[in-house]
mmCIF file of C-alpha atoms in Angstrom:
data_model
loop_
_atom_site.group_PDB
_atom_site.id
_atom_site.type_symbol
_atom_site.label_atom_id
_atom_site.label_comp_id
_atom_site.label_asym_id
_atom_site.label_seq_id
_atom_site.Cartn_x
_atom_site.Cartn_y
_atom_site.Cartn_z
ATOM 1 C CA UNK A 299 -33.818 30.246 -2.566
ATOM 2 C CA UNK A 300 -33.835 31.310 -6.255
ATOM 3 C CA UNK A 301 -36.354 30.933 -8.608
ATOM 4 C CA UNK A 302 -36.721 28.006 -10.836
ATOM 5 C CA UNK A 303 -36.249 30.784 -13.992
ATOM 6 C CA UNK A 304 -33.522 31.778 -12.351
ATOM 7 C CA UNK A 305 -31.506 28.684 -11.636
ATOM 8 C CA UNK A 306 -32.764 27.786 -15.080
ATOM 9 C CA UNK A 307 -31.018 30.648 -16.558
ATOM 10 C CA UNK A 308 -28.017 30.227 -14.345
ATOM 11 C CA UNK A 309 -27.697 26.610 -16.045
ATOM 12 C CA UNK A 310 -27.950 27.443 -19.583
ATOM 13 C CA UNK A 311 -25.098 30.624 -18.870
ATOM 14 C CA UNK A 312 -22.850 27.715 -17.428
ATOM 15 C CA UNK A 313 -23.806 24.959 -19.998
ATOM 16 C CA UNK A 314 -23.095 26.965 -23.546
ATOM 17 C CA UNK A 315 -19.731 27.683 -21.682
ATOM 18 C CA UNK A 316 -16.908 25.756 -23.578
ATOM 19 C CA UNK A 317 -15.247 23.588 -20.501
ATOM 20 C CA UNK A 318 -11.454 24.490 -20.051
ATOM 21 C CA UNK A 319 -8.396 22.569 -18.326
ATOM 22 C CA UNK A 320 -8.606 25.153 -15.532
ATOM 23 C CA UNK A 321 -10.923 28.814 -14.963
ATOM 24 C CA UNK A 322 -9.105 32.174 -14.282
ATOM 25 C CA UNK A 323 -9.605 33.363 -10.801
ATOM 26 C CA UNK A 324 -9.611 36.804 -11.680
ATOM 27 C CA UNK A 325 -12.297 36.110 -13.954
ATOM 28 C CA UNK A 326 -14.516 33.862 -11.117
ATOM 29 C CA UNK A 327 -18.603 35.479 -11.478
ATOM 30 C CA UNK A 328 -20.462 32.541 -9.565
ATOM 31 C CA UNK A 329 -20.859 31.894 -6.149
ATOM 32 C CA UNK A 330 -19.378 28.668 -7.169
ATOM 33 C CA UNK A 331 -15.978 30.242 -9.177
ATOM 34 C CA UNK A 332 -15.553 32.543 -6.165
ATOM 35 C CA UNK A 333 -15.780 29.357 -3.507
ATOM 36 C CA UNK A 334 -13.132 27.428 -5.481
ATOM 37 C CA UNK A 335 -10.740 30.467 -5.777
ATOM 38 C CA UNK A 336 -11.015 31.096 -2.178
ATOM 39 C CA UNK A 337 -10.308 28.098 -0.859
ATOM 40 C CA UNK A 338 -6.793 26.548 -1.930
ATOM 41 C CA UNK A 339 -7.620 22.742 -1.517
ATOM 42 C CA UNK A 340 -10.779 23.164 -3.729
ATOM 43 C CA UNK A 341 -9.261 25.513 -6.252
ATOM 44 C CA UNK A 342 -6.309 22.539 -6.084
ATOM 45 C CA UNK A 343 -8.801 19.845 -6.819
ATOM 46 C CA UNK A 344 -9.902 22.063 -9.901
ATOM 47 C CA UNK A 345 -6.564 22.427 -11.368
ATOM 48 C CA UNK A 346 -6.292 18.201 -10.869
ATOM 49 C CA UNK A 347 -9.837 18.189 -12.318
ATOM 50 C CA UNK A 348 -8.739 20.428 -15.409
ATOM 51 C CA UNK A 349 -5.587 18.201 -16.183
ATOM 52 C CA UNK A 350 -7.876 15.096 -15.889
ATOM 53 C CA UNK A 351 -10.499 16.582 -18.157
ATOM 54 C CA UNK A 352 -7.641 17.087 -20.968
ATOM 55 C CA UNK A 353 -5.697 13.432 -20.175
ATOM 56 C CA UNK A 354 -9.078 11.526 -20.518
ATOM 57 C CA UNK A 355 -9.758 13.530 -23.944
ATOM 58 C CA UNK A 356 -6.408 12.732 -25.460
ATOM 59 C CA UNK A 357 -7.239 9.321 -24.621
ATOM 60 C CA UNK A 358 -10.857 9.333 -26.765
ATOM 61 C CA UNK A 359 -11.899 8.906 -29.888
ATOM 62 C CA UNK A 360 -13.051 11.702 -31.709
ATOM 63 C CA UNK A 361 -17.263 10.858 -31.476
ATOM 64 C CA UNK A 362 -16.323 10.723 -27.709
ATOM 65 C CA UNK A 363 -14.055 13.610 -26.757
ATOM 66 C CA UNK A 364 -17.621 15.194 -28.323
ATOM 67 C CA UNK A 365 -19.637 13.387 -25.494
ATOM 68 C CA UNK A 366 -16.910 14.630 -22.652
ATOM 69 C CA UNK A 367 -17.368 17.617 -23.780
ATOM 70 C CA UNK A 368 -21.066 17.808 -23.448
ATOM 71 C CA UNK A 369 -21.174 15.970 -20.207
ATOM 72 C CA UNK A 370 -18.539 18.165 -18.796
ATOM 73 C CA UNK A 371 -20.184 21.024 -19.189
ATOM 74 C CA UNK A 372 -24.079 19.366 -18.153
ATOM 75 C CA UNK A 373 -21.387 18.369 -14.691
ATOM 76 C CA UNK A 374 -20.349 22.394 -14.431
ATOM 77 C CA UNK A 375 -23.771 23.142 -14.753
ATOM 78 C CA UNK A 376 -24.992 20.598 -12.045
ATOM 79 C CA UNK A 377 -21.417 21.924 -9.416
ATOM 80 C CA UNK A 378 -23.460 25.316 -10.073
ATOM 81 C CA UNK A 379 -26.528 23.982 -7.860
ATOM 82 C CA UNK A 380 -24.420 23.770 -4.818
ATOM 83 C CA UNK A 381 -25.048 27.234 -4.052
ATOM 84 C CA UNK A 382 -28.499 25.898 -3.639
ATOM 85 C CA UNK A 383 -28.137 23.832 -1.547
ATOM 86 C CA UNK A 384 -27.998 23.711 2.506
ATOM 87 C CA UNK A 385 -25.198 23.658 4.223
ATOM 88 C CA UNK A 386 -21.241 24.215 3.479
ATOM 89 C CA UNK A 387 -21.068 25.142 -0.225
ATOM 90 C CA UNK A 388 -17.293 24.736 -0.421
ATOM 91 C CA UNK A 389 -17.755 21.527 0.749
ATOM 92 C CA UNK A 390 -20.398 20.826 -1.633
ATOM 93 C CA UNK A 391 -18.147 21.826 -4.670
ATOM 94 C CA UNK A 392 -15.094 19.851 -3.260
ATOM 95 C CA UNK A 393 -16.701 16.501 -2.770
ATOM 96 C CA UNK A 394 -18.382 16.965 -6.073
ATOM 97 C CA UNK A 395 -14.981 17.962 -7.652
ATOM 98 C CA UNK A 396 -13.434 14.966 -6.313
ATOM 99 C CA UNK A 397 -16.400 12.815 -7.449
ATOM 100 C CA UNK A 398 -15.889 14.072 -11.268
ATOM 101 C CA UNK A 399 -12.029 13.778 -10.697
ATOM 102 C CA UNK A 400 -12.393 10.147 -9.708
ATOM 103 C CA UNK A 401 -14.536 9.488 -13.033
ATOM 104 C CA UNK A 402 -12.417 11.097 -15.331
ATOM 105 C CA UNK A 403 -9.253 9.538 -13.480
ATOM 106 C CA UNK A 404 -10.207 6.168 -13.204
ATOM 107 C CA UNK A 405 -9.418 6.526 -10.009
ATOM 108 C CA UNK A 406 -10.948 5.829 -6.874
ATOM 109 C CA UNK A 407 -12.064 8.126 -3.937
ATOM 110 C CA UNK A 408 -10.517 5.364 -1.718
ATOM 111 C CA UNK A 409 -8.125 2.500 -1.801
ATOM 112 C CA UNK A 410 -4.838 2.084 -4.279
ATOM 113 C CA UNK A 411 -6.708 1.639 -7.270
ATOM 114 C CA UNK A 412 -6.344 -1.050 -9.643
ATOM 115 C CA UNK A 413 -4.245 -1.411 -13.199
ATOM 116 C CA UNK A 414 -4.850 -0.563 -15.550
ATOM 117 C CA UNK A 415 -7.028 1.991 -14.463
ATOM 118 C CA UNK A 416 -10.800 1.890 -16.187
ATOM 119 C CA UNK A 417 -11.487 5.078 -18.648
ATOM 120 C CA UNK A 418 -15.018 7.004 -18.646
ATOM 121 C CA UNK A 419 -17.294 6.433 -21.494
ATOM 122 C CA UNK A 420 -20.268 9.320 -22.098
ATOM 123 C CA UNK A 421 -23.441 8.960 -24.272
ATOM 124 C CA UNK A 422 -24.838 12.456 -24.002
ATOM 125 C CA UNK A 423 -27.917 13.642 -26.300
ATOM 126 C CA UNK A 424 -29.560 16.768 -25.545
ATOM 127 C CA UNK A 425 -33.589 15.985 -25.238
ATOM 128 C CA UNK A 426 -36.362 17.632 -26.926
ATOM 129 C CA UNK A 427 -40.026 17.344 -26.642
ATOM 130 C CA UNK A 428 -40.127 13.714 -28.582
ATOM 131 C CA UNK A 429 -36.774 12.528 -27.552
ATOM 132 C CA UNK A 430 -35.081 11.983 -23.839
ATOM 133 C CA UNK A 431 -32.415 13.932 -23.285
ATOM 134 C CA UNK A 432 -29.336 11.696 -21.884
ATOM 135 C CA UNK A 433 -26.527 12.059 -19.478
ATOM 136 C CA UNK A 434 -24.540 8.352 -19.215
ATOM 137 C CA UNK A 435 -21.252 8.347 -17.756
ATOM 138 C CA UNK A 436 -20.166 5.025 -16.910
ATOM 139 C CA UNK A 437 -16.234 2.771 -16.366
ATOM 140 C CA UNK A 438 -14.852 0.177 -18.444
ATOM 141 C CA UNK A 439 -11.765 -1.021 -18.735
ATOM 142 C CA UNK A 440 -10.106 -1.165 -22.145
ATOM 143 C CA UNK A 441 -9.372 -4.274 -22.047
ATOM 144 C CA UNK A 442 -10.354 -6.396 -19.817
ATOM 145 C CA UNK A 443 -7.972 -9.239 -18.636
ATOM 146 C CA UNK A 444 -9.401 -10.514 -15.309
ATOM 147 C CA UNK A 445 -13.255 -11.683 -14.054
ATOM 148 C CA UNK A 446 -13.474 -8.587 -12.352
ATOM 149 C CA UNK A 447 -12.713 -6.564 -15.268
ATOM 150 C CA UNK A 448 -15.388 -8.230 -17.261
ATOM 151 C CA UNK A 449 -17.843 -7.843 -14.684
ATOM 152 C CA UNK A 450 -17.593 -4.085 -14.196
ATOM 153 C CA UNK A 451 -17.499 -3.574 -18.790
ATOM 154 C CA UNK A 452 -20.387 -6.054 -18.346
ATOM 155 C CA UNK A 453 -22.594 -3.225 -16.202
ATOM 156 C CA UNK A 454 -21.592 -0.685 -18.072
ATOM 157 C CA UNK A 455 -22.588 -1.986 -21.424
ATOM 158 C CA UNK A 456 -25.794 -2.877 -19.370
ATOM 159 C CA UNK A 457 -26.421 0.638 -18.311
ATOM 160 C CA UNK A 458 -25.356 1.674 -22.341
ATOM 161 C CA UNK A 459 -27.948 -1.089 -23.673
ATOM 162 C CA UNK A 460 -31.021 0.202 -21.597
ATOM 163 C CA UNK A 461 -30.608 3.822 -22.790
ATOM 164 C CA UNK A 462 -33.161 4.674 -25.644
ATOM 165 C CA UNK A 463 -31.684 7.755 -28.359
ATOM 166 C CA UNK A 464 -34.467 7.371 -30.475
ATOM 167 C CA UNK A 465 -38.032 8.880 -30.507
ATOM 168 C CA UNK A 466 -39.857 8.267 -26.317
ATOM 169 C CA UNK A 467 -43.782 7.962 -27.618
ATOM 170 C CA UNK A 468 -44.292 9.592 -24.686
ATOM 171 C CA UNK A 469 -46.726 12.609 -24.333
ATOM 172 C CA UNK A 470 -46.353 15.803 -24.907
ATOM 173 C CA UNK A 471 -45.116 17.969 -22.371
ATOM 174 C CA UNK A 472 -43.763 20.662 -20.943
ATOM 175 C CA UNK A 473 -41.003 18.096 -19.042
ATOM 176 C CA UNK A 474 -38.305 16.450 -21.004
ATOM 177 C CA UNK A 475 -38.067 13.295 -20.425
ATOM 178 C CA UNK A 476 -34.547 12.063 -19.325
ATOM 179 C CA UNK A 477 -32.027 9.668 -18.243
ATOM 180 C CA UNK A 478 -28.797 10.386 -16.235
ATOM 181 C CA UNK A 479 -26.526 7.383 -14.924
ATOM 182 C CA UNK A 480 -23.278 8.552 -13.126
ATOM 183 C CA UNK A 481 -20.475 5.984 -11.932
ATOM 184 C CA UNK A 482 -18.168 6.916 -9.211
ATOM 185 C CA UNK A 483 -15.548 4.438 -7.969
ATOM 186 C CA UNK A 484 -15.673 4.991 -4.070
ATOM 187 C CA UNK A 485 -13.326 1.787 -3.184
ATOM 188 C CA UNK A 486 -10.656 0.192 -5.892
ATOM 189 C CA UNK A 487 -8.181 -2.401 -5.043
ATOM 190 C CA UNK A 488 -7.248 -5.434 -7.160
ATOM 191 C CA UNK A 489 -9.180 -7.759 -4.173
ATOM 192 C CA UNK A 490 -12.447 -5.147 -4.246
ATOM 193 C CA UNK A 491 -14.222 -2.389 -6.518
ATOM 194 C CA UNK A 492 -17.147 -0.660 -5.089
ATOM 195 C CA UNK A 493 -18.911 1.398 -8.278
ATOM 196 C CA UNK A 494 -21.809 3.555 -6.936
ATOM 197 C CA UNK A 495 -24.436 4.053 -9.943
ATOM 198 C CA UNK A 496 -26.449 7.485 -9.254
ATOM 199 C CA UNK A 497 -29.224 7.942 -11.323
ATOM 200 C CA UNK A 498 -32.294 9.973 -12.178
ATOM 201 C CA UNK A 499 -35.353 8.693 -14.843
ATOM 202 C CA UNK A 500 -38.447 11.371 -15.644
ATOM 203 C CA UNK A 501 -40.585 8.953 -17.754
ATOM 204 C CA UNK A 502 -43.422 11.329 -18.322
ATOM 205 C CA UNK A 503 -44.799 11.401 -14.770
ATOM 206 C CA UNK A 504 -45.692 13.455 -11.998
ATOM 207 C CA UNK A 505 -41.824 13.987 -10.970
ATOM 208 C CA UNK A 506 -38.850 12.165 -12.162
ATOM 209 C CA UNK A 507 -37.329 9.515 -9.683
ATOM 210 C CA UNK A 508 -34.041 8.938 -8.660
ATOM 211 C CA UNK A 509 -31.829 6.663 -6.635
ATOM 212 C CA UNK A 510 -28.592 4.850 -6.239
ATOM 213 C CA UNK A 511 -27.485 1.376 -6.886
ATOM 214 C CA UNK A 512 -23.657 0.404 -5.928
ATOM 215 C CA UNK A 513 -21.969 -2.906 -7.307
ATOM 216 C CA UNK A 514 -19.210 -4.406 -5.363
ATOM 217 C CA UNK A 515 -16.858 -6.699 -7.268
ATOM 218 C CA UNK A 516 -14.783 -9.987 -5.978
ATOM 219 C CA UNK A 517 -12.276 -8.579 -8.737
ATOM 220 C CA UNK A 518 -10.795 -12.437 -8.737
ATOM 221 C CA UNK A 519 -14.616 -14.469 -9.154
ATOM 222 C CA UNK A 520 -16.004 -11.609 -11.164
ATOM 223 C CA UNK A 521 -19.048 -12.305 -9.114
ATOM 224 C CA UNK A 522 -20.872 -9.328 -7.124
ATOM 225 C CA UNK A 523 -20.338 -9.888 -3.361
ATOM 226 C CA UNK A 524 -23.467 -10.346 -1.129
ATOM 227 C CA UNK A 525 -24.360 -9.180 2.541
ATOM 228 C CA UNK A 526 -24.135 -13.584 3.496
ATOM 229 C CA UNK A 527 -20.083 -13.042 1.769
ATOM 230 C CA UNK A 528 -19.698 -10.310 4.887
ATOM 231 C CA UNK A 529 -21.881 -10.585 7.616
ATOM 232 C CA UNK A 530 -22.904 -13.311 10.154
ATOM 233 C CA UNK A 531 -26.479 -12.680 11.189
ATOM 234 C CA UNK A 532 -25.721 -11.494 14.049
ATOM 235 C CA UNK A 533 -23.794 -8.920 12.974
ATOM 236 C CA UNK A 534 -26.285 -7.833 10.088
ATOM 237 C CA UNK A 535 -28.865 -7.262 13.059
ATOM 238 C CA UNK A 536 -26.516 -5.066 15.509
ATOM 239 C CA UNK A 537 -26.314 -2.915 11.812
ATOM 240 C CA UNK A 538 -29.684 -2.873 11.503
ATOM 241 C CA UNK A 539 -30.211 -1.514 15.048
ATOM 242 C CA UNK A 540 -27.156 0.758 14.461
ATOM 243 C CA UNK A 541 -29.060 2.177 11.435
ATOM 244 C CA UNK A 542 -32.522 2.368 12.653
ATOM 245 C CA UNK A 543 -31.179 4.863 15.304
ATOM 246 C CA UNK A 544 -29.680 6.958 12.221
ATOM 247 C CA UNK A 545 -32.520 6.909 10.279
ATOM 248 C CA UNK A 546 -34.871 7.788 13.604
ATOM 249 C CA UNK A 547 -33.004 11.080 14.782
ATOM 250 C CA UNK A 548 -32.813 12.464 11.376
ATOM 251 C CA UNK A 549 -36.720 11.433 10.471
ATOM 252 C CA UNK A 550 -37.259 13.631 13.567
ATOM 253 C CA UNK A 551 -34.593 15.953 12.054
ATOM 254 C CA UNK A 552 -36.712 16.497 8.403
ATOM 255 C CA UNK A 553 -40.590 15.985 10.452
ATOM 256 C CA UNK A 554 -39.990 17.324 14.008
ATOM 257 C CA UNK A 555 -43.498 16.963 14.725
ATOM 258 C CA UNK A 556 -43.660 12.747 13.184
ATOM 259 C CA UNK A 557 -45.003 9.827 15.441
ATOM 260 C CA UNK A 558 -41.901 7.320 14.979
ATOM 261 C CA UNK A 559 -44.426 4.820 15.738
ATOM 262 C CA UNK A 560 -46.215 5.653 12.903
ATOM 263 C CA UNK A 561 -45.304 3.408 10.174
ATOM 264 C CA UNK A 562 -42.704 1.893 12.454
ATOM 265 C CA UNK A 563 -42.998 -2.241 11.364
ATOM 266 C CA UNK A 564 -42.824 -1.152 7.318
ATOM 267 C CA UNK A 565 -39.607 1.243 8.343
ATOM 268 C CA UNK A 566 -37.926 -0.955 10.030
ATOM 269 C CA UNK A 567 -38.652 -4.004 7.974
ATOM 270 C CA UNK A 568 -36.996 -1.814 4.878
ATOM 271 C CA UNK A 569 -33.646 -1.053 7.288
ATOM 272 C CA UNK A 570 -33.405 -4.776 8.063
ATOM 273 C CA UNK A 571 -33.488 -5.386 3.896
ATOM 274 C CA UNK A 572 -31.044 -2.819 2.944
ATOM 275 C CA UNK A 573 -28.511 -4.093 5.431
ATOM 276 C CA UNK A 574 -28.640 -7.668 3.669
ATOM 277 C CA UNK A 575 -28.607 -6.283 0.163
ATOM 278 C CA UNK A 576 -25.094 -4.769 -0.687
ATOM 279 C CA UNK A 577 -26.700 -2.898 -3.930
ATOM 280 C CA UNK A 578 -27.431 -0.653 -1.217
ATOM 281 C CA UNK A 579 -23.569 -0.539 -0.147
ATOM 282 C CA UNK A 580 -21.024 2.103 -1.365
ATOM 283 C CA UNK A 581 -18.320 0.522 0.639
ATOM 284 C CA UNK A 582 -14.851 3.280 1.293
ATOM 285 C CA UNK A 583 -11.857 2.729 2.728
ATOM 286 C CA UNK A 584 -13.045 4.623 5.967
ATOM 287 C CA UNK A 585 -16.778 4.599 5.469
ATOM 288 C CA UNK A 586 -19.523 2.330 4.494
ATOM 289 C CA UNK A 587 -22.742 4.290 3.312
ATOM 290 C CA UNK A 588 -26.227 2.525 2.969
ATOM 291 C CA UNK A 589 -28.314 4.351 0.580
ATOM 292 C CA UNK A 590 -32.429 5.010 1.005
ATOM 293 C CA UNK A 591 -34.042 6.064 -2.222
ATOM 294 C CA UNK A 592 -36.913 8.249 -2.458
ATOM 295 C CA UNK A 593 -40.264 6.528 -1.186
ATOM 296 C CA UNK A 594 -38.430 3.805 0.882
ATOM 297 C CA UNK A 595 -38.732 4.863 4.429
ATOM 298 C CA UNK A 596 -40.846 7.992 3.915
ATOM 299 C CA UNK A 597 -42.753 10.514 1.650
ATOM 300 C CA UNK A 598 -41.240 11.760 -1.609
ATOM 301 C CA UNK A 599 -40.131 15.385 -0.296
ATOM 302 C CA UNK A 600 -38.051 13.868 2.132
ATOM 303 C CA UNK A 601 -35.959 12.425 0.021
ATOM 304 C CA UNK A 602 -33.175 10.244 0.034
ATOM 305 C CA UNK A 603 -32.092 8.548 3.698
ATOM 306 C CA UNK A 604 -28.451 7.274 4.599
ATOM 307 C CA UNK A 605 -26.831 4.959 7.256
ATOM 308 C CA UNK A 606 -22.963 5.478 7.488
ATOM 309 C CA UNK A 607 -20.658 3.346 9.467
ATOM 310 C CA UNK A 608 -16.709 3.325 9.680
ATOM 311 C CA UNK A 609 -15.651 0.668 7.916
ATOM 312 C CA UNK A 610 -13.088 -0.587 10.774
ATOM 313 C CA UNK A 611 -15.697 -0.585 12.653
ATOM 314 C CA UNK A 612 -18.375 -3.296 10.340
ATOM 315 C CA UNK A 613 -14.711 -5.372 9.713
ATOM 316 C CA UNK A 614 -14.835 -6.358 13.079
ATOM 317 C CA UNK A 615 -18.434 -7.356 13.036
ATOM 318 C CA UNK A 616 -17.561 -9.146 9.847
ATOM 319 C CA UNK A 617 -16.673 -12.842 9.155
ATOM 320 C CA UNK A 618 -13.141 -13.998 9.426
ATOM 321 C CA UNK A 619 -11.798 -13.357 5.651
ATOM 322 C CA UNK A 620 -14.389 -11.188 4.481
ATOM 323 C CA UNK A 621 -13.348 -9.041 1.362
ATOM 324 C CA UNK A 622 -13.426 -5.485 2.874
ATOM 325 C CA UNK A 623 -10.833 -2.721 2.729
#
């Protein structure tokens, strides 16, 4: 594990790099550069990501081929981390590729999409000690013709509404405070969109929080589709039991030496919610992910929690109709 200087320096050498359609391989310094080169599917994905990057910028405005510029090189910076992290770091770096590819696309990491496809929007400020420092990247469509449409502009001008540019009044610190909001389309089809809103707040505090909230669009209503529009009861509670049994073996995974009993009722009473709330959905087109943010079924430093199920497999628990891929 690195320092926190170090990764710190690591970001600001990637960040004051200028972002460009695609990196030479025989140039590749990071652990990062020399994954993607090495592997031809990722180093594929960052050619498609490099082409994207210079479609969606002939496609902006001036003020906001500026912002994509910023926030592409803040997302360089953040594909850097993945030699941090545990596990597979080509896989990291692929499945973030394809997240940023998606965004920049307008495409979605699953289904056929929908037309015309919606176009990123950035606000991007860098923070100081009196003002946060801001990383929005949210989808809209240009011009929105159908309910559905409307409703997905209508979150992102949401999320664009709540972010403050001007001076915090917060304390003085050595932490920045910040806001990040990231939108990645995991399921589009002109029936369903599933949006999946990542985001991280540091509001002066101890630590800065972060979660996930996903909105899944009736594209024909407009309206956001509930757990009731999917699910019997029944159903919801064989999911509930399905997930309980994910989150279980990997609580023992993170705290081998934890009492499951311990805190049981409270854990289990926060599964049963997030199964009948579908802001907790990122629904696929082979997988359906349930998303636990920090503090919901444990301690802080465990972070985040998931319960994934194939998709074929919660359509046939589902009711007769029910808008799923």
């Amino acid at each position: 594990m690195r320092s926190a200087s170090a990764v710190t320096a690591l970001a600001v050498m990637v960040l004051t790099a200028v972002p460009a359609a695609a990196f030479d391989c025989a140039k590749a310094s990071t652990a990062v550069e020399k994954a993607i080169c090495a592997d031809p599917a990722a180093k594929r994905l960052d050619d498609e990501l490099g082409a994207a990057f210079t479609a969606a910028k002939a496609k902006l405005a001036p003020p906001q081929q500026k912002m994509l510029a910023q926030s592409q090189k803040r997302w360089i910076a953040r594909r850097e981390l993945c030699s941090q992290m545990e596990g597979d770091l080509t896989s990291c770096v692929k499945e973030r590729t394809a997240e940023r590819l998606a965004l920049l696309s307008g495409e979605p990491l699953s289904g056929p999409g929908v037309t015309p496809a919606p176009v990123p929007e950035f606000l991007v400020q860098d923070g100081t000690q009196t003002q946060y420092d801001i990383d929005i990247a949210v989808l809209r469509v240009a011009a929105p013709a159908t309910p559905g449409e409307q409703t997905l502009n209508r979150i992102a001008d949401e999320v664009l509404k709540a972010v403050t540019l001007g001076p915090h009044g917060g304390p003085e610190q050595s932490a920045i405070m910040a806001r990040e909001d990231r939108f990645t389309m995991s399921y589009a089809s002109p029936a369903l969109i599933s949006v999946r809103q990542d985001f991280y707040a540091n509001e002066g505090g101890a630590h800065g929080n972060y979660g996930t909230l996903n909105h899944n669009i009736d594209m024909a209503s407009g309206r956001l589709i509930t757990a009731a529009d999917l699910l019997p009861e029944p159903s919801a509670a064989i999911m509930t039991l399905w997930c309980k049994s994910q989150i279980d073996a990997e609580k023992l995974k993170r705290v081998p030496d934890l009492d499951l009993a311990e805190g049981a009722a409270e854990r289990d009473q926060a599964i049963a919610a997030a199964i009948r709330d579908l802001s907790r959905w990122s629904i696929g087109e082979q997988e359906i992910v349930v998303s636990f943010d920090p503090y919901v079924l444990g301690a802080y430093a465990e972070g985040t929690y998931q319960c994934r199920f194939p998709t074929a497999g919660v359509k046939q628990l589902a009711n007769a109709g029910a808008l799923l891929p």
